[in-house]
C-alpha atoms as a PDB file:
ATOM      1  CA  MET A   1     -81.995 -59.530  -9.483  1.00  0.00           C
ATOM      2  CA  ALA A   2     -78.986 -61.068  -7.733  1.00  0.00           C
ATOM      3  CA  LYS A   3     -79.518 -64.509  -6.246  1.00  0.00           C
ATOM      4  CA  LYS A   4     -76.059 -64.729  -4.677  1.00  0.00           C
ATOM      5  CA  PHE A   5     -73.095 -62.510  -3.842  1.00  0.00           C
ATOM      6  CA  LYS A   6     -69.842 -62.421  -5.805  1.00  0.00           C
ATOM      7  CA  TYR A   7     -68.022 -63.245  -2.577  1.00  0.00           C
ATOM      8  CA  ASP A   8     -68.469 -65.463   0.455  1.00  0.00           C
ATOM      9  CA  LEU A   9     -70.393 -63.370   2.951  1.00  0.00           C
ATOM     10  CA  ASP A  10     -69.622 -65.749   5.811  1.00  0.00           C
ATOM     11  CA  THR A  11     -65.857 -65.231   5.539  1.00  0.00           C
ATOM     12  CA  LEU A  12     -65.963 -61.449   6.060  1.00  0.00           C
ATOM     13  CA  GLU A  13     -64.530 -60.199   9.368  1.00  0.00           C
ATOM     14  CA  TRP A  14     -66.678 -57.455  10.882  1.00  0.00           C
ATOM     15  CA  ASP A  15     -65.995 -55.040  13.723  1.00  0.00           C
ATOM     16  CA  SER A  16     -67.968 -55.215  16.966  1.00  0.00           C
ATOM     17  CA  THR A  17     -70.628 -52.787  15.694  1.00  0.00           C
ATOM     18  CA  HIS A  18     -70.966 -54.562  12.323  1.00  0.00           C
ATOM     19  CA  ARG A  19     -70.337 -51.314  10.466  1.00  0.00           C
ATOM     20  CA  ARG A  20     -67.120 -52.230   8.713  1.00  0.00           C
ATOM     21  CA  ASN A  21     -65.434 -55.430   7.620  1.00  0.00           C
ATOM     22  CA  LYS A  22     -61.689 -55.918   7.323  1.00  0.00           C
ATOM     23  CA  GLU A  23     -61.901 -56.860   3.632  1.00  0.00           C
ATOM     24  CA  GLY A  24     -63.823 -53.713   2.589  1.00  0.00           C
ATOM     25  CA  VAL A  25     -66.370 -55.777   0.672  1.00  0.00           C
ATOM     26  CA  TYR A  26     -69.995 -54.687   0.570  1.00  0.00           C
ATOM     27  CA  CYS A  27     -73.163 -54.672  -1.501  1.00  0.00           C
ATOM     28  CA  TYR A  28     -73.947 -56.707  -4.625  1.00  0.00           C
ATOM     29  CA  CYS A  29     -70.967 -55.103  -6.339  1.00  0.00           C
ATOM     30  CA  GLY A  30     -68.404 -56.133  -3.713  1.00  0.00           C
ATOM     31  CA  LEU A  31     -66.903 -52.614  -3.480  1.00  0.00           C
ATOM     32  CA  ASP A  32     -66.019 -50.540  -0.426  1.00  0.00           C
ATOM     33  CA  TYR A  33     -67.821 -47.361   0.670  1.00  0.00           C
ATOM     34  CA  ASN A  34     -66.767 -43.968   1.998  1.00  0.00           C
ATOM     35  CA  ASP A  35     -67.838 -42.584   5.360  1.00  0.00           C
ATOM     36  CA  GLY A  36     -70.091 -40.041   3.689  1.00  0.00           C
ATOM     37  CA  ASP A  37     -71.981 -42.574   1.573  1.00  0.00           C
ATOM     38  CA  SER A  38     -75.593 -43.472   2.337  1.00  0.00           C
ATOM     39  CA  MET A  39     -75.840 -47.216   2.876  1.00  0.00           C
ATOM     40  CA  LEU A  40     -78.778 -49.559   3.479  1.00  0.00           C
ATOM     41  CA  GLN A  41     -78.410 -52.538   5.767  1.00  0.00           C
ATOM     42  CA  CYS A  42     -80.271 -55.784   5.109  1.00  0.00           C
ATOM     43  CA  GLY A  43     -82.326 -56.908   8.068  1.00  0.00           C
ATOM     44  CA  SER A  44     -81.636 -60.587   7.266  1.00  0.00           C
ATOM     45  CA  CYS A  45     -77.933 -60.891   6.394  1.00  0.00           C
ATOM     46  CA  ALA A  46     -76.791 -57.514   7.923  1.00  0.00           C
ATOM     47  CA  GLN A  47     -74.726 -56.725   4.791  1.00  0.00           C
ATOM     48  CA  LYS A  48     -74.591 -53.094   3.696  1.00  0.00           C
ATOM     49  CA  PHE A  49     -75.604 -51.852   0.252  1.00  0.00           C
ATOM     50  CA  HIS A  50     -74.878 -48.698  -1.744  1.00  0.00           C
ATOM     51  CA  TRP A  51     -78.145 -46.821  -2.200  1.00  0.00           C
ATOM     52  CA  ASP A  52     -77.584 -46.454  -5.946  1.00  0.00           C
ATOM     53  CA  CYS A  53     -77.025 -50.216  -6.305  1.00  0.00           C
ATOM     54  CA  VAL A  54     -80.432 -50.851  -4.760  1.00  0.00           C
ATOM     55  CA  ALA A  55     -83.320 -50.971  -7.229  1.00  0.00           C
ATOM     56  CA  CYS A  56     -86.076 -50.200  -4.711  1.00  0.00           C
ATOM     57  CA  LEU A  57     -84.878 -46.667  -3.875  1.00  0.00           C
ATOM     58  CA  LYS A  58     -85.676 -43.689  -6.089  1.00  0.00           C
ATOM     59  CA  SER A  59     -83.709 -41.079  -4.149  1.00  0.00           C
ATOM     60  CA  LYS A  60     -80.651 -40.918  -1.906  1.00  0.00           C
ATOM     61  CA  PRO A  61     -81.510 -41.350   1.787  1.00  0.00           C
ATOM     62  CA  LEU A  62     -80.265 -38.943   4.434  1.00  0.00           C
ATOM     63  CA  ARG A  63     -77.086 -39.881   6.212  1.00  0.00           C
ATOM     64  CA  GLY A  64     -77.792 -41.856   9.382  1.00  0.00           C
ATOM     65  CA  ASP A  65     -81.243 -42.990   8.224  1.00  0.00           C
ATOM     66  CA  ILE A  66     -82.064 -46.300   9.923  1.00  0.00           C
ATOM     67  CA  PHE A  67     -85.844 -45.965   9.975  1.00  0.00           C
ATOM     68  CA  TYR A  68     -86.746 -48.611   7.405  1.00  0.00           C
ATOM     69  CA  GLN A  69     -87.082 -52.350   6.842  1.00  0.00           C
ATOM     70  CA  PHE A  70     -84.935 -53.718   3.995  1.00  0.00           C
ATOM     71  CA  LYS A  71     -84.361 -57.203   2.623  1.00  0.00           C
ATOM     72  CA  CYS A  72     -81.856 -57.685  -0.192  1.00  0.00           C
ATOM     73  CA  SER A  73     -82.640 -59.779  -3.258  1.00  0.00           C
ATOM     74  CA  VAL A  74     -80.150 -62.496  -2.218  1.00  0.00           C
ATOM     75  CA  CYS A  75     -81.997 -63.041   1.074  1.00  0.00           C
ATOM     76  CA  ASN A  76     -85.276 -62.891  -0.848  1.00  0.00           C
ATOM     77  CA  ASN A  77     -84.222 -65.783  -3.124  1.00  0.00           C
ATOM     78  CA  GLY A  78     -83.669 -63.510  -6.123  1.00  0.00           C
ATOM     79  CA  GLU A  79     -87.288 -62.354  -6.198  1.00  0.00           C
ATOM     80  CA  GLY A  80     -86.451 -58.701  -5.776  1.00  0.00           C
ATOM     81  CA  GLU A  81     -85.798 -56.428  -2.842  1.00  0.00           C
ATOM     82  CA  VAL A  82     -88.246 -55.573  -0.098  1.00  0.00           C
ATOM     83  CA  TYR A  83     -88.194 -52.042   1.319  1.00  0.00           C
ATOM     84  CA  GLU A  84     -90.638 -50.450   3.733  1.00  0.00           C
ATOM     85  CA  ARG A  85     -90.327 -47.007   5.307  1.00  0.00           C
ATOM     86  CA  ASP A  86     -91.033 -46.842   9.040  1.00  0.00           C
ATOM     87  CA  ALA A  87     -93.680 -44.344  10.116  1.00  0.00           C
ATOM     88  CA  LEU A  88     -91.621 -41.344  11.209  1.00  0.00           C
ATOM     89  CA  SER A  89     -92.563 -38.787  13.823  1.00  0.00           C
ATOM     90  CA  TRP A  90     -91.675 -35.144  13.240  1.00  0.00           C
ATOM     91  CA  VAL A  91     -89.103 -35.345  16.041  1.00  0.00           C
ATOM     92  CA  GLN A  92     -87.346 -38.222  14.264  1.00  0.00           C
ATOM     93  CA  VAL A  93     -87.417 -36.408  10.920  1.00  0.00           C
ATOM     94  CA  ILE A  94     -85.964 -33.207  12.382  1.00  0.00           C
ATOM     95  CA  TYR A  95     -83.283 -35.095  14.307  1.00  0.00           C
ATOM     96  CA  LEU A  96     -82.321 -37.070  11.199  1.00  0.00           C
ATOM     97  CA  THR A  97     -82.201 -33.876   9.126  1.00  0.00           C
ATOM     98  CA  LEU A  98     -79.985 -32.047  11.626  1.00  0.00           C
ATOM     99  CA  TYR A  99     -77.695 -35.066  11.929  1.00  0.00           C
ATOM    100  CA  HIS A 100     -77.375 -35.311   8.134  1.00  0.00           C
ATOM    101  CA  MET A 101     -76.491 -31.611   7.830  1.00  0.00           C
ATOM    102  CA  SER A 102     -74.108 -31.739  10.809  1.00  0.00           C
ATOM    103  CA  MET A 103     -72.169 -34.604   9.233  1.00  0.00           C
ATOM    104  CA  ALA A 104     -72.110 -32.870   5.842  1.00  0.00           C
ATOM    105  CA  GLU A 105     -70.914 -29.548   7.363  1.00  0.00           C
ATOM    106  CA  PRO A 106     -69.122 -30.425  10.637  1.00  0.00           C
ATOM    107  CA  ASP A 107     -67.696 -26.906  11.058  1.00  0.00           C
ATOM    108  CA  LYS A 108     -71.138 -25.286  11.014  1.00  0.00           C
ATOM    109  CA  LYS A 109     -72.436 -24.687  14.538  1.00  0.00           C
ATOM    110  CA  TYR A 110     -76.092 -23.847  13.808  1.00  0.00           C
ATOM    111  CA  PHE A 111     -78.520 -24.319  10.941  1.00  0.00           C
ATOM    112  CA  ARG A 112     -81.249 -21.948   9.870  1.00  0.00           C
ATOM    113  CA  TRP A 113     -84.798 -23.107  10.608  1.00  0.00           C
ATOM    114  CA  ARG A 114     -86.352 -22.289   7.259  1.00  0.00           C
ATOM    115  CA  GLU A 115     -83.426 -22.053   4.851  1.00  0.00           C
ATOM    116  CA  ASN A 116     -81.657 -25.258   5.977  1.00  0.00           C
ATOM    117  CA  ILE A 117     -83.891 -27.554   8.026  1.00  0.00           C
ATOM    118  CA  CYS A 118     -87.221 -27.047   6.261  1.00  0.00           C
ATOM    119  CA  SER A 119     -85.515 -26.876   2.874  1.00  0.00           C
ATOM    120  CA  THR A 120     -83.783 -30.236   3.424  1.00  0.00           C
ATOM    121  CA  ILE A 121     -87.008 -31.860   4.595  1.00  0.00           C
ATOM    122  CA  ASN A 122     -88.825 -30.459   1.567  1.00  0.00           C
ATOM    123  CA  ASP A 123     -86.167 -31.802  -0.836  1.00  0.00           C
ATOM    124  CA  ASN A 124     -86.395 -35.285   0.731  1.00  0.00           C
ATOM    125  CA  TRP A 125     -90.145 -35.338   1.384  1.00  0.00           C
ATOM    126  CA  SER A 126     -90.950 -38.320  -0.836  1.00  0.00           C
ATOM    127  CA  GLY A 127     -88.296 -40.431   0.887  1.00  0.00           C
ATOM    128  CA  LEU A 128     -89.262 -39.387   4.414  1.00  0.00           C
ATOM    129  CA  PHE A 129     -93.043 -39.353   3.941  1.00  0.00           C
ATOM    130  CA  PRO A 130     -93.856 -41.593   0.939  1.00  0.00           C
ATOM    131  CA  ASP A 131     -97.583 -41.684   1.747  1.00  0.00           C
ATOM    132  CA  LYS A 132     -98.057 -38.277   3.337  1.00  0.00           C
ATOM    133  CA  ALA A 133     -99.121 -35.073   1.592  1.00  0.00           C
ATOM    134  CA  LYS A 134     -97.767 -31.694   2.647  1.00  0.00           C
ATOM    135  CA  THR A 135    -100.040 -29.438   4.633  1.00  0.00           C
ATOM    136  CA  ALA A 136    -100.038 -25.651   4.602  1.00  0.00           C
ATOM    137  CA  THR A 137     -98.695 -25.553   8.161  1.00  0.00           C
ATOM    138  CA  TRP A 138     -96.022 -28.284   8.107  1.00  0.00           C
ATOM    139  CA  GLN A 139     -93.209 -25.756   8.555  1.00  0.00           C
ATOM    140  CA  ASN A 140     -94.915 -24.418  11.692  1.00  0.00           C
ATOM    141  CA  THR A 141     -95.004 -27.999  12.983  1.00  0.00           C
ATOM    142  CA  VAL A 142     -91.239 -28.185  12.499  1.00  0.00           C
ATOM    143  CA  ALA A 143     -90.808 -24.928  14.417  1.00  0.00           C
ATOM    144  CA  GLY A 144     -92.985 -26.166  17.282  1.00  0.00           C
ATOM    145  CA  CYS A 145     -91.042 -29.440  17.579  1.00  0.00           C
ATOM    146  CA  LEU A 146     -87.707 -27.607  17.627  1.00  0.00           C
ATOM    147  CA  SER A 147     -88.871 -25.480  20.541  1.00  0.00           C
ATOM    148  CA  THR A 148     -90.688 -28.048  22.669  1.00  0.00           C
ATOM    149  CA  HIS A 149     -88.197 -30.915  22.336  1.00  0.00           C
ATOM    150  CA  SER A 150     -85.285 -28.973  23.773  1.00  0.00           C
ATOM    151  CA  ALA A 151     -83.748 -32.113  25.266  1.00  0.00           C
ATOM    152  CA  LEU A 152     -82.656 -32.912  21.688  1.00  0.00           C
ATOM    153  CA  PHE A 153     -82.589 -29.564  19.886  1.00  0.00           C
ATOM    154  CA  LYS A 154     -80.558 -26.544  20.936  1.00  0.00           C
ATOM    155  CA  SER A 155     -81.525 -22.985  20.091  1.00  0.00           C
ATOM    156  CA  GLY A 156     -78.726 -20.687  18.982  1.00  0.00           C
ATOM    157  CA  PHE A 157     -80.476 -17.526  20.156  1.00  0.00           C
ATOM    158  CA  ASP A 158     -78.338 -17.035  23.268  1.00  0.00           C
ATOM    159  CA  ASP A 159     -75.108 -17.478  21.271  1.00  0.00           C
ATOM    160  CA  THR A 160     -75.994 -15.569  18.110  1.00  0.00           C
ATOM    161  CA  GLN A 161     -78.727 -13.174  19.292  1.00  0.00           C
ATOM    162  CA  GLN A 162     -80.602 -14.190  16.158  1.00  0.00           C
ATOM    163  CA  THR A 163     -83.788 -16.199  15.854  1.00  0.00           C
ATOM    164  CA  GLY A 164     -84.094 -19.306  13.690  1.00  0.00           C
ATOM    165  CA  ASN A 165     -80.738 -20.968  14.490  1.00  0.00           C
ATOM    166  CA  TRP A 166     -80.853 -24.587  15.687  1.00  0.00           C
ATOM    167  CA  ALA A 167     -78.538 -27.543  16.276  1.00  0.00           C
ATOM    168  CA  LEU A 168     -78.442 -30.917  18.011  1.00  0.00           C
ATOM    169  CA  HIS A 169     -77.364 -30.891  21.639  1.00  0.00           C
ATOM    170  CA  GLU A 170     -75.273 -33.949  20.792  1.00  0.00           C
ATOM    171  CA  VAL A 171     -74.375 -34.942  17.235  1.00  0.00           C
ATOM    172  CA  ALA A 172     -74.943 -38.661  17.773  1.00  0.00           C
ATOM    173  CA  GLU A 173     -75.952 -41.219  15.177  1.00  0.00           C
ATOM    174  CA  PRO A 174     -79.721 -41.814  15.198  1.00  0.00           C
ATOM    175  CA  THR A 175     -80.940 -44.939  16.981  1.00  0.00           C
ATOM    176  CA  ARG A 176     -84.456 -46.159  17.658  1.00  0.00           C
ATOM    177  CA  GLU A 177     -83.713 -46.235  21.386  1.00  0.00           C
ATOM    178  CA  ARG A 178     -82.949 -42.503  21.390  1.00  0.00           C
ATOM    179  CA  PHE A 179     -86.627 -41.672  20.785  1.00  0.00           C
ATOM    180  CA  LYS A 180     -88.185 -44.121  23.238  1.00  0.00           C
ATOM    181  CA  GLY A 181     -87.693 -41.887  26.275  1.00  0.00           C
ATOM    182  CA  PRO A 182     -88.977 -38.343  26.864  1.00  0.00           C
ATOM    183  CA  THR A 183     -87.483 -35.760  24.518  1.00  0.00           C
ATOM    184  CA  LYS A 184     -89.161 -32.687  25.967  1.00  0.00           C
ATOM    185  CA  SER A 185     -87.225 -30.622  28.472  1.00  0.00           C
ATOM    186  CA  ARG A 186     -88.276 -30.823  32.116  1.00  0.00           C
ATOM    187  CA  ASP A 187     -87.239 -27.217  32.620  1.00  0.00           C
ATOM    188  CA  ALA A 188     -90.273 -25.220  33.758  1.00  0.00           C
ATOM    189  CA  SER A 189     -89.353 -22.366  31.419  1.00  0.00           C
ATOM    190  CA  ASN A 190     -89.716 -24.675  28.432  1.00  0.00           C
ATOM    191  CA  LYS A 191     -92.942 -26.508  29.341  1.00  0.00           C
ATOM    192  CA  LEU A 192     -94.820 -25.099  26.394  1.00  0.00           C
ATOM    193  CA  ALA A 193     -97.169 -28.057  26.125  1.00  0.00           C
ATOM    194  CA  LYS A 194     -98.719 -27.374  29.534  1.00  0.00           C
ATOM    195  CA  ARG A 195    -101.883 -25.344  29.043  1.00  0.00           C
ATOM    196  CA  GLU A 196    -102.427 -23.581  32.354  1.00  0.00           C
ATOM    197  CA  ARG A 197    -104.435 -20.368  32.447  1.00  0.00           C
ATOM    198  CA  PRO A 198    -102.278 -17.957  34.451  1.00  0.00           C
ATOM    199  CA  THR A 199    -103.426 -15.714  37.256  1.00  0.00           C
ATOM    200  CA  LYS A 200    -102.664 -11.989  36.983  1.00  0.00           C
ATOM    201  CA  LYS A 201     -99.360 -12.548  38.764  1.00  0.00           C
ATOM    202  CA  LYS A 202     -98.444 -15.504  36.594  1.00  0.00           C
ATOM    203  CA  ALA A 203     -99.384 -13.574  33.474  1.00  0.00           C
ATOM    204  CA  ALA A 204     -97.031 -10.792  34.483  1.00  0.00           C
ATOM    205  CA  ASP A 205     -94.242 -13.257  35.220  1.00  0.00           C
ATOM    206  CA  SER A 206     -94.720 -15.018  31.875  1.00  0.00           C
ATOM    207  CA  ALA A 207     -94.136 -11.792  29.958  1.00  0.00           C
ATOM    208  CA  VAL A 208     -90.396 -12.493  30.180  1.00  0.00           C
ATOM    209  CA  THR A 209     -89.704 -15.547  28.029  1.00  0.00           C
ATOM    210  CA  THR A 210     -86.531 -17.408  27.220  1.00  0.00           C
ATOM    211  CA  GLY A 211     -84.620 -16.828  24.015  1.00  0.00           C
ATOM    212  CA  ALA A 212     -85.987 -20.041  22.527  1.00  0.00           C
ATOM    213  CA  GLU A 213     -89.566 -19.019  23.295  1.00  0.00           C
ATOM    214  CA  LYS A 214     -89.059 -15.578  21.771  1.00  0.00           C
ATOM    215  CA  GLU A 215     -87.674 -17.255  18.700  1.00  0.00           C
ATOM    216  CA  ILE A 216     -90.507 -19.701  18.214  1.00  0.00           C
ATOM    217  CA  LEU A 217     -93.098 -16.980  18.791  1.00  0.00           C
ATOM    218  CA  GLN A 218     -91.583 -14.930  16.006  1.00  0.00           C
ATOM    219  CA  VAL A 219     -91.329 -17.945  13.722  1.00  0.00           C
ATOM    220  CA  LEU A 220     -94.908 -19.101  14.187  1.00  0.00           C
ATOM    221  CA  ASN A 221     -96.367 -15.608  13.911  1.00  0.00           C
ATOM    222  CA  GLU A 222     -94.192 -14.675  10.936  1.00  0.00           C
ATOM    223  CA  GLY A 223     -96.132 -13.386   7.975  1.00  0.00           C
ATOM    224  CA  LYS A 224     -99.486 -13.620   9.741  1.00  0.00           C
ATOM    225  CA  THR A 225    -100.312  -9.917   9.691  1.00  0.00           C
ATOM    226  CA  LYS A 226    -103.920 -10.516   8.643  1.00  0.00           C
ATOM    227  CA  ARG A 227    -104.583 -12.907  11.493  1.00  0.00           C
ATOM    228  CA  THR A 228    -106.495 -11.526  14.452  1.00  0.00           C
ATOM    229  CA  ALA A 229    -105.025 -11.323  17.916  1.00  0.00           C
ATOM    230  CA  ARG A 230    -107.162 -14.239  19.056  1.00  0.00           C
ATOM    231  CA  HIS A 231    -105.410 -16.554  16.585  1.00  0.00           C
ATOM    232  CA  ARG A 232    -101.854 -15.410  17.198  1.00  0.00           C
ATOM    233  CA  VAL A 233     -99.503 -17.805  18.919  1.00  0.00           C
ATOM    234  CA  SER A 234     -98.727 -16.983  22.538  1.00  0.00           C
ATOM    235  CA  PHE A 235     -97.017 -18.752  25.392  1.00  0.00           C
ATOM    236  CA  SER A 236     -99.512 -17.302  27.871  1.00  0.00           C
ATOM    237  CA  ASP A 237    -103.269 -17.179  27.840  1.00  0.00           C
ATOM    238  CA  ASP A 238    -103.437 -13.410  28.390  1.00  0.00           C
ATOM    239  CA  GLU A 239    -106.549 -11.812  26.993  1.00  0.00           C
ATOM    240  CA  ASP A 240    -106.491  -8.638  24.981  1.00  0.00           C
ATOM    241  CA  GLU A 241    -107.996  -5.453  26.396  1.00  0.00           C
ATOM    242  CA  GLU A 242    -111.298  -5.800  24.551  1.00  0.00           C
ATOM    243  CA  ASP A 243    -111.794  -9.364  25.813  1.00  0.00           C
ATOM    244  CA  MET A 244    -111.140  -8.219  29.371  1.00  0.00           C
ATOM    245  CA  ARG A 245    -113.707  -5.418  29.114  1.00  0.00           C
ATOM    246  CA  ARG A 246    -116.239  -7.829  27.631  1.00  0.00           C
ATOM    247  CA  ARG A 247    -115.735 -10.288  30.472  1.00  0.00           C
ATOM    248  CA  ALA A 248    -116.030  -7.501  33.053  1.00  0.00           C
ATOM    249  CA  ARG A 249    -119.351  -6.341  31.588  1.00  0.00           C
ATOM    250  CA  GLY A 250    -120.656  -9.892  31.549  1.00  0.00           C
ATOM    251  CA  LYS A 251    -119.615 -10.371  35.170  1.00  0.00           C
ATOM    252  CA  ARG A 252    -121.385  -7.181  36.292  1.00  0.00           C
ATOM    253  CA  ARG A 253    -124.502  -8.217  34.398  1.00  0.00           C
ATOM    254  CA  ARG A 254    -124.538 -11.603  36.100  1.00  0.00           C
ATOM    255  CA  GLN A 255    -124.025  -9.992  39.496  1.00  0.00           C
ATOM    256  CA  ASN A 256    -126.967  -7.628  38.914  1.00  0.00           C
ATOM    257  CA  MET A 257    -129.233 -10.482  37.873  1.00  0.00           C
ATOM    258  CA  LYS A 258    -128.168 -12.472  40.917  1.00  0.00           C
ATOM    259  CA  ALA A 259    -129.054  -9.527  43.159  1.00  0.00           C
ATOM    260  CA  LEU A 260    -132.481  -9.276  41.548  1.00  0.00           C
ATOM    261  CA  GLU A 261    -133.097 -12.992  41.986  1.00  0.00           C
ATOM    262  CA  ASP A 262    -132.248 -12.721  45.696  1.00  0.00           C
ATOM    263  CA  ASP A 263    -134.775  -9.894  46.199  1.00  0.00           C
ATOM    264  CA  SER A 264    -138.011 -11.315  44.777  1.00  0.00           C
ATOM    265  CA  ASP A 265    -140.063  -8.210  45.699  1.00  0.00           C
ATOM    266  CA  LEU A 266    -137.668  -5.928  43.890  1.00  0.00           C
ATOM    267  CA  LEU A 267    -137.607  -8.233  40.867  1.00  0.00           C
ATOM    268  CA  GLN A 268    -141.421  -8.236  40.682  1.00  0.00           C
ATOM    269  CA  SER A 269    -141.446  -4.445  40.967  1.00  0.00           C
ATOM    270  CA  VAL A 270    -138.963  -4.061  38.141  1.00  0.00           C
ATOM    271  CA  GLU A 271    -140.943  -6.451  35.955  1.00  0.00           C
ATOM    272  CA  LEU A 272    -144.155  -4.541  36.675  1.00  0.00           C
ATOM    273  CA  PHE A 273    -142.492  -1.218  35.981  1.00  0.00           C
ATOM    274  CA  THR A 274    -141.146  -2.546  32.671  1.00  0.00           C
ATOM    275  CA  LYS A 275    -144.586  -3.831  31.736  1.00  0.00           C
ATOM    276  CA  LEU A 276    -146.242  -0.494  32.560  1.00  0.00           C
ATOM    277  CA  GLU A 277    -143.604   1.393  30.607  1.00  0.00           C
ATOM    278  CA  LYS A 278    -144.368  -0.750  27.567  1.00  0.00           C
ATOM    279  CA  GLN A 279    -148.106  -0.163  27.999  1.00  0.00           C
ATOM    280  CA  ARG A 280    -147.608   3.581  28.183  1.00  0.00           C
ATOM    281  CA  HIS A 281    -145.522   3.492  25.046  1.00  0.00           C
ATOM    282  CA  ASP A 282    -148.206   1.498  23.228  1.00  0.00           C
ATOM    283  CA  SER A 283    -151.089   3.708  24.437  1.00  0.00           C
ATOM    284  CA  GLY A 284    -149.595   6.854  22.950  1.00  0.00           C
ATOM    285  CA  SER A 285    -151.350  10.021  24.181  1.00  0.00           C
ATOM    286  CA  ASN A 286    -154.402   8.329  25.738  1.00  0.00           C
ATOM    287  CA  ALA A 287    -155.065  10.511  28.811  1.00  0.00           C
ATOM    288  CA  GLU A 288    -156.934   7.882  30.768  1.00  0.00           C
ATOM    289  CA  ASP A 289    -154.224   5.330  30.313  1.00  0.00           C
ATOM    290  CA  ASN A 290    -151.615   7.896  31.305  1.00  0.00           C
ATOM    291  CA  GLU A 291    -153.474   8.696  34.488  1.00  0.00           C
ATOM    292  CA  GLU A 292    -153.772   5.000  35.382  1.00  0.00           C
ATOM    293  CA  PHE A 293    -150.115   4.517  34.574  1.00  0.00           C
ATOM    294  CA  GLY A 294    -149.152   7.347  36.911  1.00  0.00           C
ATOM    295  CA  LYS A 295    -151.046   5.811  39.801  1.00  0.00           C
ATOM    296  CA  GLN A 296    -149.517   2.381  39.295  1.00  0.00           C
ATOM    297  CA  ALA A 297    -146.042   3.863  38.764  1.00  0.00           C
ATOM    298  CA  LEU A 298    -146.260   5.631  42.133  1.00  0.00           C
ATOM    299  CA  VAL A 299    -147.012   2.289  43.742  1.00  0.00           C
ATOM    300  CA  VAL A 300    -143.980   0.718  42.054  1.00  0.00           C
ATOM    301  CA  GLU A 301    -141.696   3.574  43.045  1.00  0.00           C
ATOM    302  CA  GLY A 302    -142.863   3.249  46.593  1.00  0.00           C
ATOM    303  CA  LYS A 303    -141.823  -0.394  46.616  1.00  0.00           C
ATOM    304  CA  MET A 304    -138.468   0.438  45.107  1.00  0.00           C
END
């Protein structure tokens, strides 16, 4: 491992953002880099390093990736490099992925949700999530983030009339500060995280959704033909017809029981009548029991 650079780091003249130096000297090798190259920046000396000159990386990072802690071997007294991946949120991963693809294909306006975004994340999974295993629903998580964080991500549905097209609202280089503020839209039509059970009027109003909502509904429900209606994704809490009938029957039953509880005499009469009916059923064809039952039943009917 290198213990010192081949050049004098202190003599290099950097621009105000410390992205480029006038001499074009970088890394252990002392060579320049192209705008499309993935570079790592040392947190101690601020020098930039070609990813393939760095021993601690196994794969090429996405362009614009700054979510790591890196210390070069020179700053570490020749004892090897130190690299640690920051814990990334899904919003950061998706933003980084869209930025990387936008820089690689600047003429492309939108990127497909599954074919481009999820595919790129899948190909770079070990670099983005070194200690995280894939779940069966991780692609649905990507779809949900794209829809709910519309302050960052733009749906192409209104422009293309096709679902699954997404882009960044602004193709700006990722910074840590960009994700400190709220990234969800304040637009009421896109407040998907708010779980409010609608009234009948609200339920009717919510039937008309925005293009982005239509898109994410289709994406999340895609290929789920065996899933019951209860488990399908919806942006309203509307119940299906069977659930509504079941609730109506339960409500009527509770109302009837409440009415019986309010009229104690009637409740006692019904209980007595039920008891006598059971006795008659158990007694079979016993004439004496039937006669007694008839007398008591007349009394009950009189009360009712």
